[in-house]
Structure formats: structure tokens, C-alpha cells
PDB file of C-alpha atoms in Angstrom:
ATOM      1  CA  UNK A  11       0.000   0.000   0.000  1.00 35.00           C
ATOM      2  CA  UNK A  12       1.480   3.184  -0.721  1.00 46.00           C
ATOM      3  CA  UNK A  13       1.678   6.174   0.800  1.00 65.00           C
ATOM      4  CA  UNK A  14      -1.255   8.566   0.717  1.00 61.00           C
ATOM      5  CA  UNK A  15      -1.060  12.409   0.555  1.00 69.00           C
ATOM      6  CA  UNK A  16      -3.960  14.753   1.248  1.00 69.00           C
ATOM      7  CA  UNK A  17      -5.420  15.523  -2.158  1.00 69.00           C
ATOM      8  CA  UNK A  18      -4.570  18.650  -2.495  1.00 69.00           C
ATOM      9  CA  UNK A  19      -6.981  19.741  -5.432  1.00 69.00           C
ATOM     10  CA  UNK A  20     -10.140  19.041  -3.100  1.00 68.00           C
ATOM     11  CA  UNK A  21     -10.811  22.072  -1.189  1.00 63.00           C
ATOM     12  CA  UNK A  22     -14.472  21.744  -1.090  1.00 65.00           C
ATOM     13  CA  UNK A  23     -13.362  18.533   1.063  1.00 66.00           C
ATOM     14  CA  UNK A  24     -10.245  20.231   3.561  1.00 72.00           C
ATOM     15  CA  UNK A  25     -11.358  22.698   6.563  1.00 74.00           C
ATOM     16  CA  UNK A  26      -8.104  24.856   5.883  1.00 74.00           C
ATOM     17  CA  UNK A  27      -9.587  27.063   3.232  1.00 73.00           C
ATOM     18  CA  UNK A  28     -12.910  27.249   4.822  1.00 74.00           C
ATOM     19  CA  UNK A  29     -10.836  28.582   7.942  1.00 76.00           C
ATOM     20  CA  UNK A  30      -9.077  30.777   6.032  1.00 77.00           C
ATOM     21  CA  UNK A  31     -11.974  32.219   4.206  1.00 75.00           C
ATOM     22  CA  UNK A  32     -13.474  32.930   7.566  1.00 74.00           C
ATOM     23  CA  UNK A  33     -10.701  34.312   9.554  1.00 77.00           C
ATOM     24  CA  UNK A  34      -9.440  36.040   6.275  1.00 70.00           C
ATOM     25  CA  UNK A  35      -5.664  37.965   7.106  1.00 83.00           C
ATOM     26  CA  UNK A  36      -4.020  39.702   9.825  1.00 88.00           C
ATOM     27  CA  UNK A  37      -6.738  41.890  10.892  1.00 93.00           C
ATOM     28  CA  UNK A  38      -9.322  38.995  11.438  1.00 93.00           C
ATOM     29  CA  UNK A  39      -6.749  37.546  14.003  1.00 92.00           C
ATOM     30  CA  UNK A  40      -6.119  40.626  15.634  1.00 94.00           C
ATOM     31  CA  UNK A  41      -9.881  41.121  16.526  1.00 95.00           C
ATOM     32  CA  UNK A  42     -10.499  37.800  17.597  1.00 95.00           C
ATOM     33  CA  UNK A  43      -7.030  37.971  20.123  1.00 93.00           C
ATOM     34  CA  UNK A  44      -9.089  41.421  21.293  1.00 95.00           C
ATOM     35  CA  UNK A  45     -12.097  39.145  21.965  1.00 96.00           C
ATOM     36  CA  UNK A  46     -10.548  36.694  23.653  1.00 94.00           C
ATOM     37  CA  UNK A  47      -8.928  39.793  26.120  1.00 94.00           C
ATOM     38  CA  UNK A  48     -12.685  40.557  27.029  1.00 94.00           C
ATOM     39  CA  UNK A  49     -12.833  43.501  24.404  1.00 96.00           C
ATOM     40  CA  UNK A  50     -16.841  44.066  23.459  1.00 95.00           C
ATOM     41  CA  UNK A  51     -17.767  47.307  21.369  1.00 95.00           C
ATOM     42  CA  UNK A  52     -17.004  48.414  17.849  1.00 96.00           C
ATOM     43  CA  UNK A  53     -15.195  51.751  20.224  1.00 95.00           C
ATOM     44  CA  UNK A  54     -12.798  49.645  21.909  1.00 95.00           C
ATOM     45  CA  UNK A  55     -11.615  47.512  19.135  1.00 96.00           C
ATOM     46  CA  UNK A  56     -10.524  50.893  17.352  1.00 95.00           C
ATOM     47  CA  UNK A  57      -8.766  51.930  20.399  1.00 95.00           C
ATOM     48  CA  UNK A  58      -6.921  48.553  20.990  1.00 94.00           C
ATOM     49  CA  UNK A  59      -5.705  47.490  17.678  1.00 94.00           C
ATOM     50  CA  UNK A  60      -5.627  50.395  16.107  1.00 91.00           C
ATOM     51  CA  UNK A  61      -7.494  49.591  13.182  1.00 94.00           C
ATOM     52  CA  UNK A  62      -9.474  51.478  10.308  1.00 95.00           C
ATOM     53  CA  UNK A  63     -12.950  52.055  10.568  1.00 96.00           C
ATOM     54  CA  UNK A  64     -13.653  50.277   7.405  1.00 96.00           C
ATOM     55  CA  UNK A  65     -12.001  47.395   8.157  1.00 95.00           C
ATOM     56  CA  UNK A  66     -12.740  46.686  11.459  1.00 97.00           C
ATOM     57  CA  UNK A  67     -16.260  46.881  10.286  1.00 96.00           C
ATOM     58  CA  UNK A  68     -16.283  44.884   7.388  1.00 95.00           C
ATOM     59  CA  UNK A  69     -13.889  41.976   9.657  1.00 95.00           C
ATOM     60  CA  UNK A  70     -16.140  42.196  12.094  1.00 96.00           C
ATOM     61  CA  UNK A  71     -19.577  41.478   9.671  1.00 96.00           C
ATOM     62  CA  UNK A  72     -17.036  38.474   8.444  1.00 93.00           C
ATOM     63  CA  UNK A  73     -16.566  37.042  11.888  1.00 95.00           C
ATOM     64  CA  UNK A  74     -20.307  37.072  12.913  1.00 96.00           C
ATOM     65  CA  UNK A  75     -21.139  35.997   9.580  1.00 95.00           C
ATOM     66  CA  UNK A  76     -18.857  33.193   9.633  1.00 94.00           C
ATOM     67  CA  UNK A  77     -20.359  32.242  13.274  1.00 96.00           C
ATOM     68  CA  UNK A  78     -17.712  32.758  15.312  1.00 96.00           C
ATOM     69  CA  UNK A  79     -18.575  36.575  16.773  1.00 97.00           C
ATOM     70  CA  UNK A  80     -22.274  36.996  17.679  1.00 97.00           C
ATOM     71  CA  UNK A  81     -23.862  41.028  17.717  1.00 96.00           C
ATOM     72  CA  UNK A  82     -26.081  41.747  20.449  1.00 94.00           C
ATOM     73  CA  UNK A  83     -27.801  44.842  21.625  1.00 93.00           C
ATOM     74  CA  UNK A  84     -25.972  45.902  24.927  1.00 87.00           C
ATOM     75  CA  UNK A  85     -28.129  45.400  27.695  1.00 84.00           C
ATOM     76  CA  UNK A  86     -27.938  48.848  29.117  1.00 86.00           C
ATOM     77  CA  UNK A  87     -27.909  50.733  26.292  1.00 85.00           C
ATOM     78  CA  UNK A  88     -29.941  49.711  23.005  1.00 81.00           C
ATOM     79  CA  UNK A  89     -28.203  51.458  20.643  1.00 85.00           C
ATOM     80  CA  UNK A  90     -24.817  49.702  21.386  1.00 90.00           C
ATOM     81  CA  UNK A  91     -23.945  46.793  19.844  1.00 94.00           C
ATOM     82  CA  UNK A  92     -21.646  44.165  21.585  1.00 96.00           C
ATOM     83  CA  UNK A  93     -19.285  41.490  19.906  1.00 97.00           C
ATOM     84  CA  UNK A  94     -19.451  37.884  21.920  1.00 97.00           C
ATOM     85  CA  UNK A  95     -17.317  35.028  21.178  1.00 97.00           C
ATOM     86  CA  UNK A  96     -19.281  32.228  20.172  1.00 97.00           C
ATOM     87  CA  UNK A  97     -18.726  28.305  21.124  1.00 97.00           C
ATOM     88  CA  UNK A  98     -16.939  28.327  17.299  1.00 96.00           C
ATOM     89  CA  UNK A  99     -14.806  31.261  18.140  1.00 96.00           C
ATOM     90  CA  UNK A 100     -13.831  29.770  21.408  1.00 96.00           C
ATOM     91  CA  UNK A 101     -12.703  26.517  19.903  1.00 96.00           C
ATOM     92  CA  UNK A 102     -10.176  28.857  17.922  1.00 95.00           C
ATOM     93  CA  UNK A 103      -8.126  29.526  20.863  1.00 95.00           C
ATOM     94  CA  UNK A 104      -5.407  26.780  20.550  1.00 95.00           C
ATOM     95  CA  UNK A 105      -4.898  27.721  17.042  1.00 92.00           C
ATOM     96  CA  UNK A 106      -4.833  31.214  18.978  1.00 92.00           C
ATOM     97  CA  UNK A 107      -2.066  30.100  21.034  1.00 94.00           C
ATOM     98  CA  UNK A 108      -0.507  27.852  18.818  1.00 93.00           C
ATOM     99  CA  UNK A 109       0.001  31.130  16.005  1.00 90.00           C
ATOM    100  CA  UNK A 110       1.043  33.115  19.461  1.00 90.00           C
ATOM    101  CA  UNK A 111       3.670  30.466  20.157  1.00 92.00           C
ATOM    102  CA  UNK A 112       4.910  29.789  16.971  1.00 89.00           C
ATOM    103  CA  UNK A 113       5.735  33.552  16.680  1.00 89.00           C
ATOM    104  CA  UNK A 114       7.491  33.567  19.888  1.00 90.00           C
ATOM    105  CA  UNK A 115       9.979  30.953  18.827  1.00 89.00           C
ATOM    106  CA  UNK A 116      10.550  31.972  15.005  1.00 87.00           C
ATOM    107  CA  UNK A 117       9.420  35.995  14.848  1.00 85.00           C
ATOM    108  CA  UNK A 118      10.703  37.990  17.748  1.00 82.00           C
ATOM    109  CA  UNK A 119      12.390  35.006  19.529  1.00 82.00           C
ATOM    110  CA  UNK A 120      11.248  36.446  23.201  1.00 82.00           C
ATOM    111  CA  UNK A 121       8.000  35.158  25.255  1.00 81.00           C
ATOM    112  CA  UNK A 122       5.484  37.427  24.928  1.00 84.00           C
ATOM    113  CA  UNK A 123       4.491  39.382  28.067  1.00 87.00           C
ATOM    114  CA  UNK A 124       2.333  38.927  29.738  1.00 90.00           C
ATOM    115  CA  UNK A 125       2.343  35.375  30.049  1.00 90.00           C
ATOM    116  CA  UNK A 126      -0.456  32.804  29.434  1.00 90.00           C
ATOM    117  CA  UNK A 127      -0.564  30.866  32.709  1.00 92.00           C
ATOM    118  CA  UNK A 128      -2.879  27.841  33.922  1.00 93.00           C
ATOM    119  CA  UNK A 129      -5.060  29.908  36.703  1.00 93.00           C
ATOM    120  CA  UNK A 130      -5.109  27.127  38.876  1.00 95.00           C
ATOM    121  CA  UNK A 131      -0.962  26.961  39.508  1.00 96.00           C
ATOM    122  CA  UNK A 132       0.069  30.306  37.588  1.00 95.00           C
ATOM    123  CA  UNK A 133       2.101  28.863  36.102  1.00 95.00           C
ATOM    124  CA  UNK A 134       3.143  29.140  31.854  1.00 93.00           C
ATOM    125  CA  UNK A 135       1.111  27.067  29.762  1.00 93.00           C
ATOM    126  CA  UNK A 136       2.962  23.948  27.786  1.00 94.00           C
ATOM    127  CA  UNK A 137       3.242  24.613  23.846  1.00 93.00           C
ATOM    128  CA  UNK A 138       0.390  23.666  22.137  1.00 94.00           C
ATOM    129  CA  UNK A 139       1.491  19.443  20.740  1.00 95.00           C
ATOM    130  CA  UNK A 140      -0.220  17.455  18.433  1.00 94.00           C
ATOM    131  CA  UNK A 141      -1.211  14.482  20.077  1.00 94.00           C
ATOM    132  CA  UNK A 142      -2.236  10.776  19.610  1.00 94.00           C
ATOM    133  CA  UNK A 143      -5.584   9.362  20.266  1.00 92.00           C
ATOM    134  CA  UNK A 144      -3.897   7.981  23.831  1.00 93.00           C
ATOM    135  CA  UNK A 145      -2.444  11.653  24.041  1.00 93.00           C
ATOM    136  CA  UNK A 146       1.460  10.600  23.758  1.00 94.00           C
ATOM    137  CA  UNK A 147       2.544  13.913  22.004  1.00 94.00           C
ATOM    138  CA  UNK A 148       3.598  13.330  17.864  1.00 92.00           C
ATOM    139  CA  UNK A 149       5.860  14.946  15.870  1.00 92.00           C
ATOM    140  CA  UNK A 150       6.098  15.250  11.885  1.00 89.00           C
ATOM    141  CA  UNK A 151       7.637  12.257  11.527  1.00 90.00           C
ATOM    142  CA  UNK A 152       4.572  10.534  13.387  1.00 91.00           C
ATOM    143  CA  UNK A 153       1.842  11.502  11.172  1.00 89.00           C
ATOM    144  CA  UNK A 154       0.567   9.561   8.161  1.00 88.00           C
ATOM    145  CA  UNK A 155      -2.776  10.072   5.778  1.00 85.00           C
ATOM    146  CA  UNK A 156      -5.078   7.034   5.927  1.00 85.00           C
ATOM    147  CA  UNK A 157      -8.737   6.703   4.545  1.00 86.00           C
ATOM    148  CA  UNK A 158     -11.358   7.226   7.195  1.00 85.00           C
ATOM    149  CA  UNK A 159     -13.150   3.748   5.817  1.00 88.00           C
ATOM    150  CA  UNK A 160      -9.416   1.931   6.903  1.00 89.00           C
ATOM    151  CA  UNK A 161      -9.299   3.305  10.110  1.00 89.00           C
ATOM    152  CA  UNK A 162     -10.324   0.442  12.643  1.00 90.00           C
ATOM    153  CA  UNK A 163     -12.275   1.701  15.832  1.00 87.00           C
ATOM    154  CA  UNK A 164     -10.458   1.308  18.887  1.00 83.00           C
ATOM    155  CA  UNK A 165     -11.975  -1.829  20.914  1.00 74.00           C
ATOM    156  CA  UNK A 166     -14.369  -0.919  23.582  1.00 58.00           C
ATOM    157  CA  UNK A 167     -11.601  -3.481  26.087  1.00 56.00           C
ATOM    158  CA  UNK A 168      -8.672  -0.899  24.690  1.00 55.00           C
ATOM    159  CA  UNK A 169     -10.840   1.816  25.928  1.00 51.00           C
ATOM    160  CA  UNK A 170     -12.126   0.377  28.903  1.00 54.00           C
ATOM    161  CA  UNK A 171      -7.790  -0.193  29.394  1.00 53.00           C
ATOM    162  CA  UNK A 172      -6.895   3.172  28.675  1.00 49.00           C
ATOM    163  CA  UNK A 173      -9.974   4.384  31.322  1.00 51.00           C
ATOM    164  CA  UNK A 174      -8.008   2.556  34.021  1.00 48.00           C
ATOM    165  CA  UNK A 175      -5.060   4.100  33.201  1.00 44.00           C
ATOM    166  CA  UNK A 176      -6.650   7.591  33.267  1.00 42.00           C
ATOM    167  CA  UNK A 177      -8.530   6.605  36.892  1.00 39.00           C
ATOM    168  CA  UNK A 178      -5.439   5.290  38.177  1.00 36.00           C
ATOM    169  CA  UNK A 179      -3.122   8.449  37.143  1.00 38.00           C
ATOM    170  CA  UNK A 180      -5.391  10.915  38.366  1.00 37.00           C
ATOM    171  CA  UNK A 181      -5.910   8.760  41.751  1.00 39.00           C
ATOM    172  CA  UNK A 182      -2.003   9.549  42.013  1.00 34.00           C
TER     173      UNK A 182
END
């Protein structure tokens, strides 16, 4: 069996353009980092970023168009409009912090401050892994394509294995 590659060709079938077409470039990013500091209004994303008028609008009619900022009236004051993260934009935060990473290590070469800690035990967060189906963390060389109609279910005694294991580590 030879290897496989990702058919490149077949957009309509890979999520990274449809990401792309929804976070769109630099600004896109920059808006959703604001929103994940707790930034609301149309106001303060001009102030923060220092963005265009234009553009923040039109990025910001992308994002809650694409489902990942929802508009709301402001509850004390009708004529506002507040920007929410929704469950979609939330689940971009490790890409978030993976981009965040990445350009702490290859673009300015100095942790960004502040920090991103764990609340719990302040302390700095890991770097974002990929990681296997029993979480051991992968590298490049790990990774293969494979047909989702070869790919054999784990057995429910494998998970009922790797449960124990989980119950017994966090009993530690």
C-alpha cells in the first residue's frame, strides 16, 4: 500500500480554506485575540488594535457571519452593539495560542508578556502538541494520511484499558 497524501486539489473537502476564508488575514486575528482579552464594542476595538474604521467593520460582519462573533444589543444601552465570542470562536483559541507560540519561537524570539498561565498553579502554559488518540505527544515524523473507511475503531476493552489508566493516574 502506498503512501497517501492529502489531495490537495479538493478544497471543497479540507477545513483549511474554509478557515481561512473565515478568519481572512491579519486583521481577522487581531480582533479575535481582542475578543478573547474581554474587548466588546465596535469603540474599543478601534482603540486597541488600532485599526481602520472600514475594516474593522467589514472583519467584524465576516466574523459574525462566519459564526464565530455573535452582535447583540448591549443590555444597558440599546443602541450599542456588543461582539461575543461564540462556542466556534472559542474553539479557535489553541490555534490562537498555537500562532502566538509559533511567533514567539521563530518571529521575535522572546515570550510574549504577559504570560499565558494555567489559573489554577500560575504557572506558563505547555506549547500547544499534536497528540495521539492515547495523548502521547507526535511529531512530523509521526503523522501519516489514511482513509477514514481503513481506520479500525479502537476496541471498547482498549478503551475500557486506557480508562483505568486515566482513573489510576489521576488517583495519584
Amino acid at each position: 500500500m502506498g503512501e497517501l497524501r492529502e489531495p490537495l486539489q479538493e478544497l471543497a473537502e479540507c477545513g483549511l480554506p474554509t478557515a481561512l476564508e473565515a478568519m481572512g488575514e491579519r486583521w481577522s486575528f487581531m480582533i479575535l485575540r481582542a475578543a478573547f482579552n474581554g474587548v466588546r464594542h465596535f469603540e474599543e476595538y478601534l482603540s486597541e488594535i488600532g485599526i481602520a474604521r472600514n475594516i474593522l467593520a467589514n472583519r467584524l460582519t465576516r466574523l459574525t457571519e462566519s459564526g464565530i462573533l455573535h452582535r447583540t444589543p448591549c443590555p444597558d444601552d440599546r443602541r450599542k452593539v456588543e461582539y461575543r465570542l461564540t462556542e466556534k470562536g472559542l474553539d479557535l483559541l489553541p490555534t490562537m495560542i498555537a500562532l502566538r507560540q509559533w511567533g514567539e519561537k521563530w518571529g521575535t524570539g522572546v515570550l510574549s508578556n504577559p504570560v499565558l498561565v494555567d489559573e489554577r498553579d500560575r504557572q506558563p502554559i505547555s506549547p500547544v502538541t499534536i497528540r495521539s488518540h492515547d495523548e502521547r505527544v507526535l511529531g512530523h515524523m509521526d503523522l501519516c494520511w489514511m482513509n477514514s473507511a481503513d481506520i479500525t475503531p479502537i476496541s471498547a476493552s482498549s478503551a475500557d484499558d486506557m480508562g483505568d489508566r486515566v482513573r489510576k493516574l489521576s488517583a495519584i
